PDB file of C-alpha atoms in Angstrom:
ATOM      1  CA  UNK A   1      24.398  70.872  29.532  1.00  0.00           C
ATOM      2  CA  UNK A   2      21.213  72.825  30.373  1.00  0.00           C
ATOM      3  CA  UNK A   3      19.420  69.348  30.355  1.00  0.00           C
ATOM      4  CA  UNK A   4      21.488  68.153  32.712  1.00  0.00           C
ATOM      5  CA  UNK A   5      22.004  70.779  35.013  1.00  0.00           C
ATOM      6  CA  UNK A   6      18.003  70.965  35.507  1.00  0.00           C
ATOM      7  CA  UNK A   7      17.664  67.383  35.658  1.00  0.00           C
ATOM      8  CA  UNK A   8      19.319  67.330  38.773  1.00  0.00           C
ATOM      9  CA  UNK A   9      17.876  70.121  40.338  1.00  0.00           C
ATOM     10  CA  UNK A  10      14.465  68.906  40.063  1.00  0.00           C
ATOM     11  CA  UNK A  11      15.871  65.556  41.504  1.00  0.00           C
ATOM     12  CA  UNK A  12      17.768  67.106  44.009  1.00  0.00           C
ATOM     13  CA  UNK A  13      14.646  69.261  44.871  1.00  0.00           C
ATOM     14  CA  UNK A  14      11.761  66.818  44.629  1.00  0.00           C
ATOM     15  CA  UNK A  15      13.381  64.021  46.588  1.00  0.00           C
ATOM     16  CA  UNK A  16      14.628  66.301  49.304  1.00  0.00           C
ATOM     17  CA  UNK A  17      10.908  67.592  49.390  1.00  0.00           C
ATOM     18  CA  UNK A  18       9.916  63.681  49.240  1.00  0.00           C
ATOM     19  CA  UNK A  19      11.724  63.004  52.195  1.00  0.00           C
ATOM     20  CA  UNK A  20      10.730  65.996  54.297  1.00  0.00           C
ATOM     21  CA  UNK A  21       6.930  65.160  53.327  1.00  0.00           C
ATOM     22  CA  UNK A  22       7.171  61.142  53.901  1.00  0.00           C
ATOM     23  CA  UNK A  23       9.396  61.165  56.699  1.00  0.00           C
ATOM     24  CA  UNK A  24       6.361  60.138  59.671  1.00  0.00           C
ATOM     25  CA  UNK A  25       5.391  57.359  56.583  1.00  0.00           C
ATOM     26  CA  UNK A  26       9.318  56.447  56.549  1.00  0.00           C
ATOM     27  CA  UNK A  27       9.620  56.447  60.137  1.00  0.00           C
ATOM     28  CA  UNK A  28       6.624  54.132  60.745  1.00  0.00           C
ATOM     29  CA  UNK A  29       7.805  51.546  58.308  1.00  0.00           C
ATOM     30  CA  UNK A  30      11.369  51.518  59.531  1.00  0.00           C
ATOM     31  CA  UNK A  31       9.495  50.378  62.627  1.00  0.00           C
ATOM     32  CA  UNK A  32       7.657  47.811  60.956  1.00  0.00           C
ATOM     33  CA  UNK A  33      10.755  46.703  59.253  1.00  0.00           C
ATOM     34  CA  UNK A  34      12.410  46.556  62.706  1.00  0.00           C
ATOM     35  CA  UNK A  35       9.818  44.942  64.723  1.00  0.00           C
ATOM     36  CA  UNK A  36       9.213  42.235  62.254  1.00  0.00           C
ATOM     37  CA  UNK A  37      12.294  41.496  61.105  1.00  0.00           C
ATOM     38  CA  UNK A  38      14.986  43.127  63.193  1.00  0.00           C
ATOM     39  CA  UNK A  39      17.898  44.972  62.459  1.00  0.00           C
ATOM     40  CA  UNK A  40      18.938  46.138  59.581  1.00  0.00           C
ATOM     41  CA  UNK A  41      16.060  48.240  58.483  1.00  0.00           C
ATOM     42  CA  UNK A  42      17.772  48.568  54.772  1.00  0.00           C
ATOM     43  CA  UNK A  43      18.400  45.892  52.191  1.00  0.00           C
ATOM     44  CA  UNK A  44      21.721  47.542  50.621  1.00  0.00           C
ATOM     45  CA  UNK A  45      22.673  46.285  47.252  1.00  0.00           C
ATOM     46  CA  UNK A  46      25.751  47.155  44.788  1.00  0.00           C
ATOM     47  CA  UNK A  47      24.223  48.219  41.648  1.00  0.00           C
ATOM     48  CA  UNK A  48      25.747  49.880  38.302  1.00  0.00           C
ATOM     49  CA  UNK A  49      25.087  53.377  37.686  1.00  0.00           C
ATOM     50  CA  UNK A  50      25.955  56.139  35.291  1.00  0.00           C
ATOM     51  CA  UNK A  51      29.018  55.112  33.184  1.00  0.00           C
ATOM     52  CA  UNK A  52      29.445  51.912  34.894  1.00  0.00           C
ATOM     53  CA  UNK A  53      30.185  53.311  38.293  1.00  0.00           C
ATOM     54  CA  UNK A  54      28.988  50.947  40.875  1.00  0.00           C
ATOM     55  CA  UNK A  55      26.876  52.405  43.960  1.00  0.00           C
ATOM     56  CA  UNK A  56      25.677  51.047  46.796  1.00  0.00           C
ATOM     57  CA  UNK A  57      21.285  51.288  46.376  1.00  0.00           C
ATOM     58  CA  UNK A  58      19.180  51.114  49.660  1.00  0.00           C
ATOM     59  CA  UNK A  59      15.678  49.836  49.918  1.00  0.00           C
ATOM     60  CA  UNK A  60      13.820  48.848  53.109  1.00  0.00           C
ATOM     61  CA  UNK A  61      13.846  44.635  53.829  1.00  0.00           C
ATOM     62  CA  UNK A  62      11.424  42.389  52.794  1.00  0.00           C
ATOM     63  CA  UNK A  63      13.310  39.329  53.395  1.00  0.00           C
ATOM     64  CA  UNK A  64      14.483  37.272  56.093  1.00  0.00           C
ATOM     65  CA  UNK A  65      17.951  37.843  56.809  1.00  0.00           C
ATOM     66  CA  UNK A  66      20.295  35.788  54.253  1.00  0.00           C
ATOM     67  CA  UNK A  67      23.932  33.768  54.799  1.00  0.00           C
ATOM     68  CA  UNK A  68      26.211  36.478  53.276  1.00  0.00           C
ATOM     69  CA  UNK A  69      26.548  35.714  49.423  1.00  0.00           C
ATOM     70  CA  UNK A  70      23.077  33.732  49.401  1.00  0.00           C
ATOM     71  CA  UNK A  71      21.121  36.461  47.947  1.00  0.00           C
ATOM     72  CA  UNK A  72      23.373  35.869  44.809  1.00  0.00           C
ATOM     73  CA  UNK A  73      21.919  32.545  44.301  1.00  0.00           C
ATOM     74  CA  UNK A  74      19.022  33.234  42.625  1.00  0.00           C
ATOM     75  CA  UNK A  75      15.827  35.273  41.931  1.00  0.00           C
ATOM     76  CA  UNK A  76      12.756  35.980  43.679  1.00  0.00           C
ATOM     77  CA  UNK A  77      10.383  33.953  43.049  1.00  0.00           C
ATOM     78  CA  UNK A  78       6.275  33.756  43.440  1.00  0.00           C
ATOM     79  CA  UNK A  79       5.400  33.289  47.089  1.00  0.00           C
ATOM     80  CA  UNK A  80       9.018  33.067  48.324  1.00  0.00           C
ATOM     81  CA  UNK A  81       9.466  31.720  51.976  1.00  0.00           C
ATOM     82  CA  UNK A  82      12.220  34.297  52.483  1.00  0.00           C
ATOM     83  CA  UNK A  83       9.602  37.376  52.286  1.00  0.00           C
ATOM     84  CA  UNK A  84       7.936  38.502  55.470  1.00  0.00           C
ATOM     85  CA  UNK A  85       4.506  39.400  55.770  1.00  0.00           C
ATOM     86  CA  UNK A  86       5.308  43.155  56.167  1.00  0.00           C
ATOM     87  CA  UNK A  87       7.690  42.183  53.098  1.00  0.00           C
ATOM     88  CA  UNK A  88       5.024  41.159  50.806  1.00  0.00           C
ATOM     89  CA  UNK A  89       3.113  44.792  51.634  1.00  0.00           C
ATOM     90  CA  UNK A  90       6.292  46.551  50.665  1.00  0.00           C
ATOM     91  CA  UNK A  91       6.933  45.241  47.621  1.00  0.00           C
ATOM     92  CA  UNK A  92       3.497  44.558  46.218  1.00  0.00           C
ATOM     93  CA  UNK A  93       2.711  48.642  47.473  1.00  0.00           C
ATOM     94  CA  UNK A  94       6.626  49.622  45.914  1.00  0.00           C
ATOM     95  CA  UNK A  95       6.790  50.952  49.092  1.00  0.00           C
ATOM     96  CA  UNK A  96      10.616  49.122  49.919  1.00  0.00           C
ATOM     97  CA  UNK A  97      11.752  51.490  47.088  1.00  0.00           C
ATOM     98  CA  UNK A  98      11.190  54.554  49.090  1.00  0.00           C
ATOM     99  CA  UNK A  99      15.039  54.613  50.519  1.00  0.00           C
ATOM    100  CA  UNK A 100      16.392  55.277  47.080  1.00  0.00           C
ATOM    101  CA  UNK A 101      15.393  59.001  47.787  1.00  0.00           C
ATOM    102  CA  UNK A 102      18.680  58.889  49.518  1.00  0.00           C
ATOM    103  CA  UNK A 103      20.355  57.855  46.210  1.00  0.00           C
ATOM    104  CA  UNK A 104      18.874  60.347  44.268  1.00  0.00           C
ATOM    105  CA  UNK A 105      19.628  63.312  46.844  1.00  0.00           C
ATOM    106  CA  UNK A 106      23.079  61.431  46.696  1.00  0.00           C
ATOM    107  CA  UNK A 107      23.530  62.086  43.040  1.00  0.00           C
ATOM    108  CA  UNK A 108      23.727  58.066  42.406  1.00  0.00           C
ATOM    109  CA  UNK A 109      20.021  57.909  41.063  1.00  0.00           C
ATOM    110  CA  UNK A 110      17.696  60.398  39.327  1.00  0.00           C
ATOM    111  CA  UNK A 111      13.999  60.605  39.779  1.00  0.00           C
ATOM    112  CA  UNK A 112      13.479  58.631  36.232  1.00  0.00           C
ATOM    113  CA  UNK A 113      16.300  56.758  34.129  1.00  0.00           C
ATOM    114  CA  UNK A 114      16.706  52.877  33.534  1.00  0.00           C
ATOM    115  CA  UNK A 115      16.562  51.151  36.727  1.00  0.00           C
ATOM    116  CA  UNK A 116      20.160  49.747  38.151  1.00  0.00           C
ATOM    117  CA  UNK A 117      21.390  46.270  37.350  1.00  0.00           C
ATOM    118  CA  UNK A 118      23.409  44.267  39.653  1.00  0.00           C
ATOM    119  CA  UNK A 119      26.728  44.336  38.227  1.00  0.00           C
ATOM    120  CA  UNK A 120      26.365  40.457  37.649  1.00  0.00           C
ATOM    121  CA  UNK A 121      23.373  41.150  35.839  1.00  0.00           C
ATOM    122  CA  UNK A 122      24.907  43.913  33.876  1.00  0.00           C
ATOM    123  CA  UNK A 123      28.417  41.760  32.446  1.00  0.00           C
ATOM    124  CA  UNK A 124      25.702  39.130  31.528  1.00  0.00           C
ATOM    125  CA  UNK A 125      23.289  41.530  29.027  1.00  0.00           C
ATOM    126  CA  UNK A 126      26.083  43.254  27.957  1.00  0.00           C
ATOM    127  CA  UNK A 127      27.844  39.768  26.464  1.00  0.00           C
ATOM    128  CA  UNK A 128      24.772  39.124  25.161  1.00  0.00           C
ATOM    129  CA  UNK A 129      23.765  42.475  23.989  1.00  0.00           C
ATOM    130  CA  UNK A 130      26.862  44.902  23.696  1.00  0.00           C
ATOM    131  CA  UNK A 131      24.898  47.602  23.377  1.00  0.00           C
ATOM    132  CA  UNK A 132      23.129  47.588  26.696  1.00  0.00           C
ATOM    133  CA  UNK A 133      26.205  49.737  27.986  1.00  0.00           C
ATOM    134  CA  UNK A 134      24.367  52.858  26.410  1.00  0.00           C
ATOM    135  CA  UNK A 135      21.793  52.587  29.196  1.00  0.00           C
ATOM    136  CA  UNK A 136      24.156  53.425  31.440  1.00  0.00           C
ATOM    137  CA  UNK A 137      25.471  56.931  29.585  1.00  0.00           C
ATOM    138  CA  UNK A 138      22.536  58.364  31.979  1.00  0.00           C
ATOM    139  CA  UNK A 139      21.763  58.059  36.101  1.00  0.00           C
ATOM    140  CA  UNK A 140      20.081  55.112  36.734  1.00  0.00           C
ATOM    141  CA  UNK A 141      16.123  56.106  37.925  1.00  0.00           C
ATOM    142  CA  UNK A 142      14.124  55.165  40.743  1.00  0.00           C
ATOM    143  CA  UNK A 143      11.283  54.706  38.037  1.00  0.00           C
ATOM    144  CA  UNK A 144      12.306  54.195  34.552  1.00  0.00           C
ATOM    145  CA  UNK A 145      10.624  54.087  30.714  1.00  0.00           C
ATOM    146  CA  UNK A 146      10.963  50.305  30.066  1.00  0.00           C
ATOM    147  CA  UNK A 147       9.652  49.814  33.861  1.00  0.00           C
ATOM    148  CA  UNK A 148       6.747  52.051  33.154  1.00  0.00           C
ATOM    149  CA  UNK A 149       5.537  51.624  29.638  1.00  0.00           C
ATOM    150  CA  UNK A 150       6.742  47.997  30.055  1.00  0.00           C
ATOM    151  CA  UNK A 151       5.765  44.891  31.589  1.00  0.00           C
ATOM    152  CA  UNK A 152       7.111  42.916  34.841  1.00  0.00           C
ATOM    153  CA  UNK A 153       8.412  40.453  32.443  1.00  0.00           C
ATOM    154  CA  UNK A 154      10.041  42.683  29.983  1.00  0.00           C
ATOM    155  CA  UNK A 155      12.632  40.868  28.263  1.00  0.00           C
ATOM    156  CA  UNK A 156      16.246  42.671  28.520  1.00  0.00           C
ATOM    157  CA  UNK A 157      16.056  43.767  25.116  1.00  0.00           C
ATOM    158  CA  UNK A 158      12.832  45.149  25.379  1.00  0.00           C
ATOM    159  CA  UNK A 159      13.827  47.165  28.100  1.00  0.00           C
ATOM    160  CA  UNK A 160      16.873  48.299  26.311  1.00  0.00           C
ATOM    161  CA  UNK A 161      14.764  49.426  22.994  1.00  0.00           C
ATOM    162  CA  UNK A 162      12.755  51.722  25.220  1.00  0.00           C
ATOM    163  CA  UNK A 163      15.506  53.126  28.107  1.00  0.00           C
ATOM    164  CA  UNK A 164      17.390  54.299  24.639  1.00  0.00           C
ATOM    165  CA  UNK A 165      14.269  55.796  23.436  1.00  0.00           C
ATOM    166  CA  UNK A 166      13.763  58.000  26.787  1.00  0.00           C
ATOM    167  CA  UNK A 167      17.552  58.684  26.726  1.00  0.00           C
ATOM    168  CA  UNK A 168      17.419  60.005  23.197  1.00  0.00           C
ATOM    169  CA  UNK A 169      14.280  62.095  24.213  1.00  0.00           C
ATOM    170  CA  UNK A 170      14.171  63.067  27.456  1.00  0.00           C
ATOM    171  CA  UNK A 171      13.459  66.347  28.482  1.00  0.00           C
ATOM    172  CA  UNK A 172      12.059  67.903  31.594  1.00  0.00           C
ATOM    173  CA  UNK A 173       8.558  68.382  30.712  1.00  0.00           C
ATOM    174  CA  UNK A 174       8.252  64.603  28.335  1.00  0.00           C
ATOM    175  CA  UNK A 175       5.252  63.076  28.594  1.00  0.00           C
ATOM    176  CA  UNK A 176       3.756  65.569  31.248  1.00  0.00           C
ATOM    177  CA  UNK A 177       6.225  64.541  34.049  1.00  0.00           C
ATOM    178  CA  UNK A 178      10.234  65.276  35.277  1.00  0.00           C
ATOM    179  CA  UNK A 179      12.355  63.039  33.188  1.00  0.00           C
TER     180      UNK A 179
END
């Protein structure tokens, strides 16, 4: 309970203090955003959470604007035509991730935890893998084990083995950082 309870105080504190601190940085690239792409600034995305609860995740846009339903269709892929050239610098920087500061001072994210699936994504691992439910027993993270100790290409499984080895382990001072 203790775990818990100070789990979200540091997230509630540090991305609050985040916020306050990168709010010119945010301000300028909601700019960008705008100028090169228009309105809206923020890609928002339905995303599975903490026992399955579905939240809406924000990030800043990289792509063109899509036909509603044709972001379903498929991946990103390696030079996609869809992502802008302020785009590309946001995502190869991490920078479009920024927004989720809002879901963490939300209470939808925490600071670190396995990052959210679509729900799509989500039905599909877990027919293939039951037990990929159990990542979702904790908040899903901005920045997560399996993303960190990882690879890009990561299979699911992979990624399962090691968010179940931080959510066994966790505790606010593992590995030298908030988790």
């Amino acid at each position: 309970m203790y775990r818990k309870f100070f789990k979200r105080f540091f997230d509630f504190i540090l991305s609050l203090f985040a916020l306050i601190v990168l709010s010119p940085i945010l301000l300028i690239l909601s700019v960008l955003v705008l100028c090169n792409m228009g309105a809206p600034i923020f890609f928002k995305q339905k995303r599975v959470g903490k026992d399955e609860k579905i939240f809406t995740m924000y990030k800043f846009r990289t792509m063109r604007m899509q036909e509603p339903g044709e972001e379903k269709k498929g991946w990103t892929v390696k030079d996609d035509p869809r992502v802008t050239k302020v785009g590309k610098f946001l995502r190869k920087t991490s920078i479009d991730e920024l927004p989720q500061l809002f879901n963490i001072l939300k209470g939808d994210m925490s600071l670190i935890g396995p990052r959210p699936e679509r729900p799509e994504i989500i039905k599909q691992y877990q027919e293939e893998m039951p037990e990929f439910t159990f990542r979702t027993k904790v908040k899903a993270g901005l920045a997560g084990y399996a993303q960190v100790y990882g690879k890009y290409n990561t299979t699911p499984y992979d990624k399962l083995k090691l968010d179940l080895f931080y959510i066994e382990n966790y505790t606010i001072l593992y590995k030298g950082g908030i988790g």
